[in-house]
XYZ file of C-alpha atoms in Angstrom:
561
model
C -7.827 18.694 -33.736
C -9.922 21.178 -31.662
C -7.505 23.443 -29.570
C -8.993 25.679 -26.634
C -8.688 29.290 -27.608
C -7.942 32.325 -25.182
C -10.958 34.150 -26.379
C -13.436 31.432 -25.161
C -16.492 32.834 -23.481
C -18.931 31.604 -20.834
C -20.567 28.386 -22.266
C -24.177 28.571 -23.436
C -27.013 26.903 -21.496
C -26.631 23.133 -22.177
C -28.758 21.743 -24.906
C -31.418 19.257 -23.938
C -30.103 15.730 -24.387
C -26.430 17.054 -24.451
C -23.633 15.861 -21.953
C -21.255 18.481 -20.730
C -17.529 17.753 -19.616
C -15.537 20.087 -17.748
C -12.101 19.332 -16.389
C -11.302 21.607 -13.386
C -7.936 20.265 -12.979
C -5.406 17.652 -14.341
C -5.149 18.987 -17.888
C -1.920 20.807 -18.443
C -0.603 19.636 -15.192
C 0.085 16.335 -13.476
C -2.145 16.563 -10.338
C -5.399 17.910 -9.058
C -7.406 15.687 -11.341
C -11.144 16.572 -11.282
C -13.677 16.362 -14.062
C -17.288 17.286 -13.800
C -19.956 15.748 -15.932
C -23.375 17.557 -16.345
C -26.447 16.063 -17.742
C -30.135 17.168 -17.294
C -29.272 19.581 -14.495
C -27.241 16.967 -12.508
C -23.483 16.813 -11.855
C -21.236 13.716 -11.417
C -17.735 14.407 -10.443
C -14.774 12.024 -11.193
C -11.797 12.560 -9.000
C -10.834 15.516 -6.805
C -7.072 15.661 -6.156
C -4.457 18.080 -5.343
C -1.279 19.337 -7.055
C 1.924 19.832 -5.207
C 3.528 23.312 -5.311
C 6.688 24.122 -7.271
C 9.620 26.319 -6.055
C 7.984 29.383 -7.306
C 5.095 29.015 -5.080
C 6.657 29.527 -1.597
C 4.817 28.473 1.422
C 1.976 26.849 -0.425
C 1.076 23.259 0.972
C -0.997 22.200 -1.832
C -3.042 23.362 -4.788
C -6.737 22.567 -5.186
C -8.978 22.715 -8.256
C -11.420 25.836 -8.273
C -14.723 24.905 -7.239
C -16.275 28.309 -8.114
C -17.987 27.012 -11.352
C -20.059 24.434 -9.405
C -20.270 26.225 -5.853
C -23.874 27.482 -6.530
C -24.876 24.013 -7.705
C -23.393 21.815 -5.037
C -26.911 20.376 -4.187
C -27.121 19.165 -7.861
C -24.153 16.824 -7.285
C -25.194 13.169 -7.289
C -21.851 11.688 -6.292
C -17.986 11.757 -6.612
C -16.355 8.815 -8.096
C -12.620 8.189 -6.919
C -10.825 6.291 -9.504
C -7.932 5.288 -7.076
C -6.330 6.491 -3.852
C -3.553 8.628 -4.929
C -3.237 12.242 -3.534
C -3.557 13.872 -6.938
C -7.006 12.100 -7.203
C -8.347 12.290 -3.691
C -6.354 14.893 -1.891
C -9.163 17.787 -2.719
C -12.129 15.689 -1.332
C -11.941 17.046 2.193
C -12.143 20.637 0.883
C -15.122 19.807 -1.361
C -16.983 18.089 1.564
C -16.465 20.950 3.737
C -18.824 22.776 1.353
C -21.520 19.933 1.179
C -20.713 17.070 3.711
C -23.265 14.568 2.357
C -22.007 14.123 -1.249
C -21.898 10.299 -1.784
C -18.236 9.176 -2.272
C -18.327 6.330 -4.695
C -15.034 4.360 -4.662
C -13.408 0.866 -4.433
C -12.634 -0.812 -1.023
C -9.002 0.434 -0.487
C -9.684 3.828 -2.056
C -12.672 4.348 0.331
C -10.540 3.219 3.249
C -7.699 5.709 2.565
C -10.093 8.726 1.907
C -12.045 8.001 5.165
C -8.684 7.881 7.145
C -7.799 11.250 5.528
C -11.137 12.837 6.305
C -10.852 11.855 10.028
C -8.014 14.586 10.347
C -10.805 17.066 8.901
C -13.536 15.708 11.347
C -15.693 14.700 8.385
C -17.423 11.282 8.235
C -18.284 10.719 4.375
C -21.333 9.093 2.930
C -19.750 6.074 1.400
C -20.780 3.973 -1.453
C -18.349 1.044 -2.094
C -18.210 -0.404 -5.576
C -15.987 -3.097 -7.298
C -14.964 -3.870 -10.791
C -18.119 -5.476 -12.604
C -20.659 -3.515 -10.652
C -23.225 -1.196 -12.474
C -24.984 1.462 -10.496
C -27.075 4.562 -11.230
C -26.670 7.950 -9.440
C -29.181 10.417 -10.963
C -29.172 10.219 -14.787
C -25.655 8.743 -14.847
C -25.463 4.947 -15.183
C -21.977 4.023 -14.078
C -20.054 0.645 -14.723
C -16.793 0.163 -13.081
C -13.841 -1.811 -14.607
C -10.563 -3.066 -13.291
C -7.501 -1.090 -14.144
C -3.917 -1.735 -13.215
C -1.951 1.227 -11.497
C 0.846 1.849 -8.920
C -1.703 1.510 -6.188
C -4.248 -1.466 -5.866
C -7.964 -1.304 -6.640
C -7.903 1.225 -9.430
C -10.973 1.584 -11.452
C -12.146 2.970 -14.856
C -15.536 4.177 -15.168
C -18.029 3.950 -17.951
C -20.605 6.689 -17.712
C -23.740 5.876 -19.711
C -26.212 8.799 -20.154
C -29.082 9.529 -22.675
C -26.456 12.089 -24.091
C -23.861 9.485 -24.861
C -21.513 7.091 -23.216
C -18.052 8.212 -21.870
C -15.115 5.732 -20.768
C -12.774 7.375 -18.425
C -9.585 5.307 -17.858
C -8.538 6.868 -14.604
C -4.806 6.271 -14.100
C -3.931 2.997 -15.781
C -1.247 0.764 -17.443
C -1.391 -2.756 -18.848
C 0.829 -4.886 -16.702
C 0.216 -8.523 -18.014
C 1.783 -9.950 -14.824
C 0.675 -7.732 -11.962
C 1.535 -8.857 -8.477
C -2.177 -9.165 -7.390
C -3.159 -10.910 -10.641
C -5.770 -8.210 -11.214
C -5.052 -6.920 -14.845
C -6.677 -4.074 -16.666
C -9.918 -5.332 -18.121
C -9.375 -5.151 -21.629
C -12.322 -7.409 -22.425
C -14.432 -4.995 -20.705
C -12.885 -2.046 -22.749
C -13.655 -4.151 -25.949
C -17.311 -4.826 -25.017
C -17.895 -1.198 -24.389
C -16.030 -0.533 -27.756
C -18.644 -2.780 -29.214
C -21.592 -0.973 -27.577
C -20.175 2.273 -28.630
C -17.997 4.795 -26.693
C -18.920 8.276 -27.686
C -16.056 10.035 -25.628
C -12.800 8.289 -24.276
C -10.915 9.986 -21.668
C -7.352 8.561 -21.602
C -4.357 8.942 -19.208
C -1.625 10.844 -21.012
C 1.131 10.819 -18.514
C 3.389 8.471 -20.434
C 2.018 9.252 -23.995
C 5.507 10.513 -24.934
C 7.181 7.040 -23.948
C 7.449 4.620 -26.813
C 6.577 0.882 -26.362
C 4.932 -0.584 -23.236
C 5.420 -0.135 -19.571
C 7.491 -2.771 -17.843
C 5.915 -5.168 -15.565
C 6.296 -4.611 -11.547
C 7.678 -8.105 -11.574
C 10.713 -7.203 -13.453
C 11.969 -5.118 -10.383
C 12.290 -8.432 -8.269
C 15.805 -9.273 -9.216
C 17.140 -5.768 -8.751
C 15.294 -5.551 -5.261
C 16.630 -8.900 -4.359
C 20.206 -8.018 -5.169
C 19.991 -5.119 -2.930
C 19.079 -7.372 0.045
C 21.393 -9.975 -0.910
C 24.519 -7.786 -1.130
C 23.759 -5.108 1.549
C 26.415 -5.223 4.333
C 24.270 -3.236 7.004
C 20.857 -1.638 7.059
C 18.624 -1.368 3.962
C 16.534 1.756 4.073
C 13.834 1.827 1.344
C 11.935 4.878 0.359
C 8.716 4.620 -1.604
C 5.410 6.490 -2.178
C 3.260 5.665 0.774
C 0.566 4.372 -1.371
C 2.621 1.912 -3.521
C 1.445 -1.255 -1.818
C 2.839 -3.699 -4.466
C 6.237 -2.294 -4.296
C 6.303 -2.413 -0.577
C 4.876 -5.975 -0.764
C 8.015 -7.116 -2.862
C 10.227 -5.314 -0.250
C 8.575 -6.975 2.618
C 8.768 -10.366 0.955
C 12.513 -10.032 0.059
C 13.333 -8.847 3.498
C 11.611 -11.953 4.845
C 13.492 -14.186 2.635
C 16.735 -12.499 3.805
C 15.835 -12.912 7.427
C 15.481 -9.091 8.069
C 12.959 -7.277 10.331
C 10.988 -4.371 8.957
C 9.775 -1.075 10.443
C 7.702 1.658 8.768
C 8.883 5.185 9.303
C 6.641 8.325 8.611
C 2.956 9.040 9.465
C 1.431 8.451 6.118
C 3.390 5.261 5.608
C 2.362 3.870 8.961
C -1.314 4.989 8.305
C -1.438 3.736 4.696
C 0.175 0.421 5.302
C -2.035 -0.301 8.539
C -5.086 0.292 6.225
C -3.674 -1.905 3.384
C -2.818 -4.689 5.798
C -6.381 -4.506 7.632
C -7.994 -4.899 4.237
C -5.836 -7.616 3.201
C -4.086 -5.844 0.192
C -0.679 -6.080 2.035
C 0.089 -9.547 3.138
C 2.778 -9.233 5.910
C 4.719 -12.431 6.920
C 4.180 -13.105 10.669
C 6.384 -11.237 13.006
C 8.132 -9.335 10.295
C 7.197 -5.811 11.338
C 8.606 -4.524 14.496
C 8.583 -1.148 16.384
C 11.306 1.259 15.462
C 12.712 1.350 19.012
C 13.171 -2.539 18.909
C 14.615 -2.359 15.419
C 17.515 0.069 16.614
C 18.719 -2.605 19.070
C 19.141 -5.280 16.420
C 22.159 -6.118 14.428
C 22.399 -3.650 11.384
C 22.378 -6.701 8.747
C 18.988 -7.847 10.234
C 17.242 -4.557 9.702
C 15.046 -2.736 7.057
C 13.433 0.635 7.315
C 10.633 1.542 4.919
C 9.881 5.316 4.662
C 8.297 8.059 2.631
C 9.827 10.829 0.837
C 11.459 9.688 -2.388
C 10.624 13.016 -3.821
C 13.266 15.149 -2.043
C 10.449 17.092 -0.103
C 12.098 19.184 2.446
C 10.166 17.334 5.389
C 10.474 13.880 3.995
C 12.452 11.302 5.780
C 15.042 10.769 3.331
C 16.234 14.379 2.825
C 16.068 14.945 6.582
C 18.458 11.855 6.866
C 20.619 13.428 4.228
C 20.580 16.709 6.211
C 21.333 14.847 9.609
C 18.068 15.945 10.843
C 16.395 12.679 11.438
C 16.422 10.257 14.262
C 17.775 7.599 11.806
C 21.430 8.247 11.304
C 22.838 7.033 7.910
C 26.217 5.891 7.938
C 28.946 3.829 6.198
C 27.598 0.514 4.766
C 23.925 1.511 4.863
C 22.006 0.870 1.664
C 19.327 3.213 0.558
C 16.991 1.928 -2.104
C 14.901 4.744 -3.762
C 12.063 2.681 -5.210
C 9.835 5.595 -6.645
C 9.663 7.661 -9.756
C 10.688 11.274 -9.893
C 7.950 13.903 -10.039
C 8.733 16.060 -13.004
C 10.599 19.307 -11.727
C 11.931 17.630 -8.561
C 15.257 16.369 -10.265
C 17.469 18.940 -8.644
C 16.032 18.329 -5.005
C 16.678 14.501 -5.392
C 20.032 14.781 -6.750
C 20.961 16.801 -3.635
C 19.503 14.111 -1.420
C 21.468 11.422 -3.200
C 24.607 13.329 -3.001
C 24.028 14.178 0.986
C 23.285 10.308 1.634
C 26.379 9.401 -0.344
C 28.462 11.812 1.592
C 27.675 10.033 4.913
C 28.892 6.679 3.292
C 25.615 5.219 2.154
C 25.314 3.265 -0.998
C 22.222 4.746 -3.009
C 20.254 2.676 -5.352
C 17.943 4.442 -7.538
C 16.260 4.180 -11.056
C 19.275 5.931 -12.652
C 21.591 3.114 -11.646
C 19.341 0.060 -11.176
C 15.987 -1.366 -12.258
C 14.203 -0.451 -9.123
C 11.159 1.445 -10.421
C 8.636 1.154 -13.196
C 5.851 3.842 -13.973
C 2.223 3.283 -13.043
C 1.158 4.823 -16.373
C 0.406 3.312 -19.898
C 3.168 4.005 -22.449
C 2.349 4.840 -26.097
C 1.954 1.318 -27.192
C -0.646 0.625 -24.644
C -2.548 3.771 -25.412
C -2.672 2.786 -29.169
C -3.956 -0.845 -28.164
C -6.752 0.789 -26.267
C -7.775 3.163 -29.084
C -7.894 0.262 -31.363
C -9.999 -1.951 -29.033
C -12.411 0.785 -27.998
C -12.782 2.569 -31.372
C -14.179 5.737 -29.813
C -16.109 8.335 -31.742
C -14.243 11.138 -29.860
C -11.158 11.372 -27.793
C -10.164 13.755 -25.011
C -6.635 13.124 -23.494
C -6.678 13.931 -19.757
C -4.094 13.614 -16.909
C -0.926 15.359 -18.191
C 0.944 18.459 -19.056
C 0.199 19.994 -22.422
C 2.829 18.113 -24.266
C 1.582 14.851 -22.941
C -2.050 15.724 -23.909
C -0.754 16.575 -27.375
C 1.351 13.386 -27.901
C -1.837 11.273 -26.693
C -3.989 13.208 -29.277
C -1.315 12.418 -31.887
C -1.489 8.556 -30.937
C -5.257 8.602 -31.374
C -4.978 10.279 -34.684
C -2.193 7.642 -35.679
C -4.806 4.915 -35.179
C -7.199 6.558 -37.814
C -9.152 8.809 -35.557
C -10.373 11.923 -37.356
C -8.467 14.837 -36.201
C -11.599 16.812 -35.881
C -12.926 14.239 -33.092
C -9.778 14.632 -30.971
C -10.426 17.351 -28.356
C -7.354 18.991 -26.842
C -8.833 20.742 -23.721
C -7.215 22.530 -20.849
C -8.582 23.272 -17.241
C -11.847 25.125 -17.381
C -12.606 24.220 -21.066
C -16.148 23.223 -21.694
C -16.704 20.207 -23.924
C -20.392 19.270 -25.003
C -20.981 15.875 -26.288
C -24.191 16.165 -28.508
C -25.398 13.648 -31.093
C -22.149 11.716 -31.015
C -19.824 14.841 -31.553
C -17.700 16.482 -29.017
C -17.202 20.186 -29.393
C -15.510 22.950 -27.265
C -18.359 25.384 -26.416
C -16.655 27.799 -23.821
C -14.486 28.202 -20.775
C -15.263 28.373 -17.076
C -13.145 29.878 -14.333
C -10.552 27.206 -13.244
C -7.619 28.963 -11.547
C -5.199 27.630 -8.880
C -6.629 27.609 -5.298
C -3.718 27.694 -2.921
C -3.982 26.075 0.539
C -1.619 27.646 3.049
C -1.683 25.952 6.466
C -5.291 26.680 7.650
C -6.288 29.175 4.893
C -7.907 28.057 1.608
C -7.703 30.562 -1.252
C -6.380 33.342 0.913
C -3.056 33.206 -1.040
C -3.100 34.833 -4.400
C -0.733 35.179 -7.252
C 0.118 38.694 -5.831
C 0.973 37.054 -2.529
C 3.181 34.577 -4.118
C 4.928 37.531 -6.032
C 5.584 39.287 -2.796
C 7.036 36.037 -1.120
C 9.206 35.572 -4.195
C 10.417 39.279 -4.002
C 11.108 38.735 -0.188
C 13.136 35.555 -0.862
C 15.113 36.991 -3.879
C 15.302 40.812 -3.482
C 14.889 41.483 0.266
C 12.817 43.902 2.009
C 13.304 47.535 2.937
C 11.039 49.241 5.575
C 10.980 52.993 5.595
C 9.702 54.840 8.601
C 9.002 58.451 7.961
C 7.634 60.885 10.454
C 5.889 63.680 8.568
C 4.853 66.981 9.896
C 1.099 67.226 9.270
C 1.061 70.813 8.634
C 3.982 71.404 6.343
C 4.045 68.099 4.830
C 7.842 67.684 5.454
C 10.021 65.230 7.282
C 10.070 66.036 10.937
C 13.078 63.835 11.605
C 15.394 61.915 9.335
C 13.649 58.668 8.180
C 14.689 55.336 9.563
C 15.641 52.347 7.192
C 15.057 48.813 8.281
C 16.780 46.385 5.666
C 16.519 42.577 5.586
C 17.997 40.471 3.003
C 19.526 43.201 0.969
C 23.319 43.744 0.977
C 24.331 47.444 1.644
C 26.795 49.745 3.147
C 25.606 51.732 6.158
C 25.132 54.839 4.379
C 23.729 53.368 1.189
C 20.281 54.735 1.736
C 21.202 58.375 2.545
C 20.609 59.630 -0.999
C 17.037 58.076 -0.592
C 16.280 60.766 1.844
C 16.184 63.334 -0.889
C 13.921 60.910 -2.926
C 11.429 61.023 0.042
C 11.721 64.816 0.346
C 10.953 65.286 -3.211
C 7.899 62.771 -3.042
C 6.521 64.572 -0.022
C 6.938 68.058 -1.637
C 5.081 66.864 -4.699
C 2.271 65.405 -2.605
C 2.053 68.662 -0.508
C 1.649 70.737 -3.795
C -1.133 68.305 -4.895
C -2.718 68.472 -1.488
C -2.159 64.833 -0.659
C -1.944 64.538 2.962
C -3.638 61.046 3.483
C -1.057 58.611 5.082
C -2.139 55.738 2.946
C -1.668 57.518 -0.406
C 1.571 59.059 0.827
C 2.675 55.276 1.522
C 1.885 54.116 -1.939
C 3.594 57.085 -3.541
C 6.773 56.574 -1.351
C 6.760 52.830 -2.272
C 6.768 53.705 -5.902
C 9.506 56.221 -5.846
C 11.908 54.422 -3.373
C 11.425 51.237 -5.393
C 12.390 53.082 -8.532
C 15.428 54.690 -6.828
C 16.508 51.275 -5.388
C 16.219 49.715 -8.868
C 18.259 52.299 -10.506
C 21.000 52.557 -7.810
C 21.292 48.677 -6.913
C 19.820 47.027 -9.675
C 17.534 45.194 -7.165
C 13.841 45.441 -6.666
C 13.258 44.918 -2.903
C 9.838 44.925 -1.458
C 9.510 48.359 -0.088
C 7.249 48.836 2.942
C 6.869 52.610 3.790
C 5.175 53.592 7.126
C 4.103 57.359 7.442
C 3.461 58.599 10.947
C 1.835 62.076 11.378
C 3.950 64.181 13.759
């Protein structure tokens, strides 16, 4: 199995007739999926998503892939294919289009509608190229064929990329539900046909590669959802991802059967469901949906609310309800149906939300105590099935943390793939496909690009380190007025302390530290205020650590008297 090594250098010039594949995101993480294909000087991009920040990244809104490798070749991009409409596949598109607005956006009908709505907020009108399963279209040297795949959002596509350098099949995010609600199953006949023709490189979704067996069908949730509606004494409040049209369809149908009216809560939910309804992906029974204001006047047992925020995000509706900070007041007899998965790493936040809602008297139904969620990704059984059908020459697991990629690689090997033909790559690793063989040839820059409100890329790892220090250790500002001639303190220094527990006189010994530092600086002939500030920050920081076992952020301000 070829692993990427830390000492990888810049890749060589692409050999004539070879196809280059570089993932700029989505390998080693669940999110910001973006893969760049290069052939004969032209680039094709598949997906461009965002990653949601973790607790150790305070103040970050989303994380983008790093575009620096393609930035000086934006004109060579022939198109960007979006496999489906989830944020971790389309969220980065506005930021890429800011750099070149007329890159054709190639996607299915629903995906295009969702990205077009999103781009309105950025005042960008995309160049749209709508495709559907069964279509075959060329963009530059890339001959693309689109195949239906089933996922937790309608209209997902896999893409086969034929080039003179070889054929690649990229599954996108997929599972093999045999009874999907929209009757649109993953096109295994298409996968098999491509297998017959010859797939040189197979990029497969690794998210559930560690889960044995087959992913349960979406239909199997119907009894649990029905039970909630049948037994709930008062309101039913459902939380789901704002893109899970099929899950929401089941909720609407069940609410309708039980004589309840429904209201959507939350901007993204209202927007996405509006789009899905306009395009006919969401079939809404007549007069079922009513405005929230009207719903509030109705009997509680005739009411259903559907809101986003099953991930315990601080601003999401559910956690705001749990904190009593939402216009919807959850109370005794309300039933909360959490119909979504848990994003890895969010377990604590979600547990807090469940506790909070339960405290107000609500009955919370979630995947831990009822069958109200199934994954959108293929489990090990389905992946093995695909390897056996496609019989690819080379495999490159995508979309997952490192352990998921590794598990997926092991599945490929278990079906008889030669380990030498299984490529375990990470973000930025360059894989060249030449004469039917995929090899790692180098590495390009692929760091985290942080979006913080209006700034893109302004926040660095150093900024985050400062923020974590501020959060955990506090901050000490030292105001020192220094006599310019003697280099000594003209007045006793002032200490302004925040987030740092201390006695009023705790910082008195630091005055000696400051005097010592200034005396040292005077001897060395250092009188520049900025240099003095750097020396003081270092020495006071050391003193604070020794004295308090704490490392606050020290901000010295030196003023010449």
